[in-house]
Amino acid sequence: MPERYVLVRWPDGDAQRIYSPSTVVEDFFSAGQRMAVGDFVATSRIALTQASERVRQAYGFPCGNAARSLASVEAKAAAQPAGDVLVEGIES
């Protein structure tokens, strides 16, 4: 599967590189996009769940790395001040 990494900057200034096992994240995120933290988490949940489902369809099991990525996003979001997440880019 073609892996992608979503590069984001959180409201506190920290950067994060979020793994996806699929290009499906490109349907949800684009460079320069800004989203409120809660919206970013909700969109990440949808995107990474779909990406994991693509792995399940291809290999018969969901992607554990996608689940870990989502858990990392949720943990980071819980510690954020109010503000927006900036999507800095998507890379392979």
Backbone as numpy.savetxt, mean C-alpha at the origin, in Angstrom:
# Nx Ny Nz CAx CAy CAz Cx Cy Cz
4.68 -13.05 -10.61 3.83 -11.88 -10.61 4.73 -10.63 -10.61
4.30 -9.59 -11.27 5.09 -8.35 -11.31 4.93 -7.53 -10.02
5.94 -7.54 -9.18 5.91 -6.82 -7.91 5.98 -5.31 -8.12
5.40 -4.60 -7.19 5.49 -3.14 -7.17 5.71 -2.68 -5.73
6.30 -1.50 -5.61 6.47 -0.85 -4.31 5.86 0.53 -4.40
5.00 0.86 -3.45 4.39 2.18 -3.38 5.22 2.97 -2.37
5.76 4.08 -2.84 6.61 4.93 -1.99 5.76 6.06 -1.45
5.68 6.16 -0.12 4.82 7.18 0.49 5.58 7.99 1.53
5.05 9.17 1.79 5.56 10.06 2.85 4.38 10.32 3.78
4.56 9.97 5.05 3.51 10.13 6.05 3.48 11.56 6.58
2.39 11.96 7.24 2.30 13.32 7.77 3.43 13.69 8.73
3.99 12.71 9.43 5.09 13.01 10.36 6.44 13.13 9.65
6.44 12.97 8.32 7.66 13.11 7.53 8.37 11.82 7.22
7.98 10.73 7.87 8.62 9.44 7.60 8.23 8.91 6.22
9.20 8.25 5.58 8.95 7.61 4.30 8.71 6.12 4.54
7.93 5.51 3.66 7.69 4.08 3.74 7.62 3.52 2.33
8.17 2.34 2.16 8.15 1.60 0.89 7.25 0.39 1.11
6.10 0.36 0.44 5.08 -0.64 0.69 5.08 -1.66 -0.45
5.28 -2.92 -0.11 5.35 -4.00 -1.08 3.96 -4.44 -1.53
3.84 -4.69 -2.83 2.64 -5.32 -3.40 3.10 -6.41 -4.37
2.47 -7.57 -4.32 2.85 -8.64 -5.25 2.27 -8.46 -6.65
1.57 -7.37 -6.88 0.85 -7.19 -8.14 0.83 -5.73 -8.56
0.66 -5.51 -9.84 0.53 -4.16 -10.38 -0.82 -3.52 -10.06
-1.72 -4.26 -9.44 -3.05 -3.74 -9.14 -2.97 -2.44 -8.34
-1.91 -2.24 -7.57 -1.78 -1.00 -6.78 -1.75 0.24 -7.69
-1.34 0.05 -8.94 -1.32 1.17 -9.88 -2.72 1.66 -10.22
-3.73 0.82 -9.97 -5.13 1.23 -10.17 -5.63 2.12 -9.04
-4.91 2.15 -7.93 -5.35 2.87 -6.73 -4.48 4.06 -6.36
-3.20 4.01 -6.74 -2.26 5.04 -6.32 -1.49 5.57 -7.53
-1.11 6.85 -7.45 -0.26 7.44 -8.48 0.64 8.49 -7.85
1.77 8.72 -8.47 2.74 9.69 -7.96 2.11 11.07 -7.82
2.36 11.71 -6.69 1.83 13.04 -6.43 0.47 13.05 -5.75
-0.15 11.90 -5.64 -1.47 11.79 -5.02 -1.36 12.04 -3.52
-2.32 12.77 -2.97 -2.41 13.00 -1.52 -3.73 12.44 -1.03
-3.67 11.77 0.12 -4.87 11.19 0.71 -4.80 11.37 2.22
-5.95 11.63 2.83 -6.01 11.64 4.29 -5.58 10.26 4.79
-4.98 10.22 5.97 -4.44 8.97 6.51 -5.50 7.86 6.49
-6.70 8.14 6.98 -7.75 7.11 7.01 -8.12 6.61 5.63
-8.19 7.53 4.67 -8.49 7.13 3.29 -7.36 6.29 2.70
-6.13 6.66 3.03 -4.99 5.90 2.53 -5.01 4.47 3.07
-5.31 4.32 4.34 -5.37 2.98 4.94 -6.49 2.17 4.28
-7.66 2.76 4.12 -8.79 2.05 3.51 -8.46 1.64 2.07
-7.85 2.54 1.32 -7.49 2.23 -0.07 -6.40 1.17 -0.11
-5.44 1.25 0.80 -4.38 0.24 0.87 -4.96 -1.13 1.17
-5.94 -1.16 2.05 -6.59 -2.43 2.40 -7.22 -3.07 1.16
-7.92 -2.27 0.38 -8.56 -2.79 -0.83 -7.49 -3.24 -1.84
-6.51 -2.38 -2.10 -5.48 -2.67 -3.10 -4.66 -3.91 -2.74
-4.22 -3.99 -1.49 -3.39 -5.12 -1.09 -4.19 -6.41 -0.98
-5.45 -6.32 -0.63 -6.31 -7.51 -0.62 -6.49 -8.03 -2.04
-6.73 -7.13 -2.99 -6.86 -7.55 -4.39 -5.55 -8.14 -4.90
-4.42 -7.53 -4.54 -3.13 -8.06 -4.95 -2.90 -9.46 -4.40
-3.23 -9.66 -3.14 -3.09 -10.98 -2.52 -4.02 -12.00 -3.18
-5.21 -11.56 -3.55 -6.16 -12.44 -4.22 -5.62 -12.89 -5.58
-4.93 -12.01 -6.27 -4.33 -12.39 -7.56 -3.29 -13.50 -7.36
-2.54 -13.40 -6.27 -1.57 -14.45 -5.95 -2.31 -15.76 -5.67
-3.40 -15.67 -4.89 -4.18 -16.88 -4.57 -4.71 -17.53 -5.82
-5.20 -16.73 -6.76 -5.73 -17.28 -8.00 -4.64 -17.96 -8.83
-3.45 -17.42 -8.79 -2.35 -17.97 -9.59 -1.68 -19.17 -8.92
-1.55 -19.13 -7.58 -0.75 -20.14 -6.90 -1.50 -20.97 -5.85
-2.75 -20.60 -5.59 -3.55 -21.39 -4.66 -3.46 -20.96 -3.21
-2.73 -19.90 -2.92 -2.63 -19.39 -1.55 -2.43 -17.88 -1.61
-2.91 -17.17 -0.59 -2.77 -15.70 -0.58 -1.33 -15.30 -0.30
-1.02 -14.06 -0.55 0.33 -13.54 -0.36 0.54 -13.04 1.07
1.39 -13.72 1.80 1.70 -13.32 3.17 2.41 -11.97 3.22
3.21 -11.67 2.21 3.91 -10.38 2.20 2.94 -9.21 2.03
1.87 -9.41 1.27 0.85 -8.37 1.12 0.16 -8.13 2.46
-0.11 -9.21 3.19 -0.73 -9.08 4.51 0.20 -8.34 5.47
1.50 -8.63 5.40 2.46 -7.92 6.25 2.56 -6.45 5.86
2.48 -6.16 4.57 2.49 -4.77 4.12 1.31 -4.01 4.70
0.13 -4.63 4.63 -1.07 -3.98 5.16 -0.94 -3.76 6.67
-0.44 -4.75 7.39 -0.25 -4.60 8.84 0.72 -3.46 9.14
1.75 -3.32 8.33 2.72 -2.24 8.50 2.08 -0.87 8.25
1.26 -0.78 7.22 0.55 0.47 6.92 -0.38 0.83 8.08
-1.13 -0.14 8.56 -2.07 0.12 9.65 -1.35 0.56 10.92
-0.21 -0.07 11.23 0.55 0.31 12.42 1.13 1.71 12.28
1.66 2.03 11.12 2.22 3.35 10.89 1.12 4.41 10.98
-0.03 4.13 10.40 -1.13 5.08 10.40 -1.61 5.39 11.82
-1.59 4.39 12.68 -2.07 4.57 14.05 -1.24 5.59 14.82
-0.01 5.81 14.39 0.88 6.73 15.10 0.99 8.10 14.44
0.16 8.35 13.44 0.27 9.60 12.68 -0.56 10.74 13.25
-0.02 11.96 13.11 -0.84 13.13 13.40 -1.83 13.32 12.25
-2.74 14.22 12.40 -3.68 14.52 11.31 -2.88 15.01 10.11
-3.38 14.71 8.94 -2.71 15.17 7.73 -2.88 14.19 6.60
-2.13 14.43 5.54 -2.23 13.62 4.34 -1.00 12.75 4.15
-1.22 11.63 3.50 -0.15 10.77 3.02 0.12 11.18 1.58
1.38 11.37 1.24 1.78 11.70 -0.12 2.34 10.46 -0.78
1.77 10.08 -1.92 2.33 8.99 -2.71 3.44 9.62 -3.56
4.68 9.22 -3.26 5.82 9.80 -3.97 6.10 9.09 -5.28
5.67 7.85 -5.39 5.88 7.11 -6.62 5.57 5.64 -6.47
5.68 4.94 -7.58 5.51 3.49 -7.62 6.69 2.96 -8.42
7.36 1.94 -7.88 8.49 1.36 -8.58 8.43 -0.15 -8.60
9.17 -0.71 -9.53 9.21 -2.19 -9.60 10.48 -2.71 -8.98
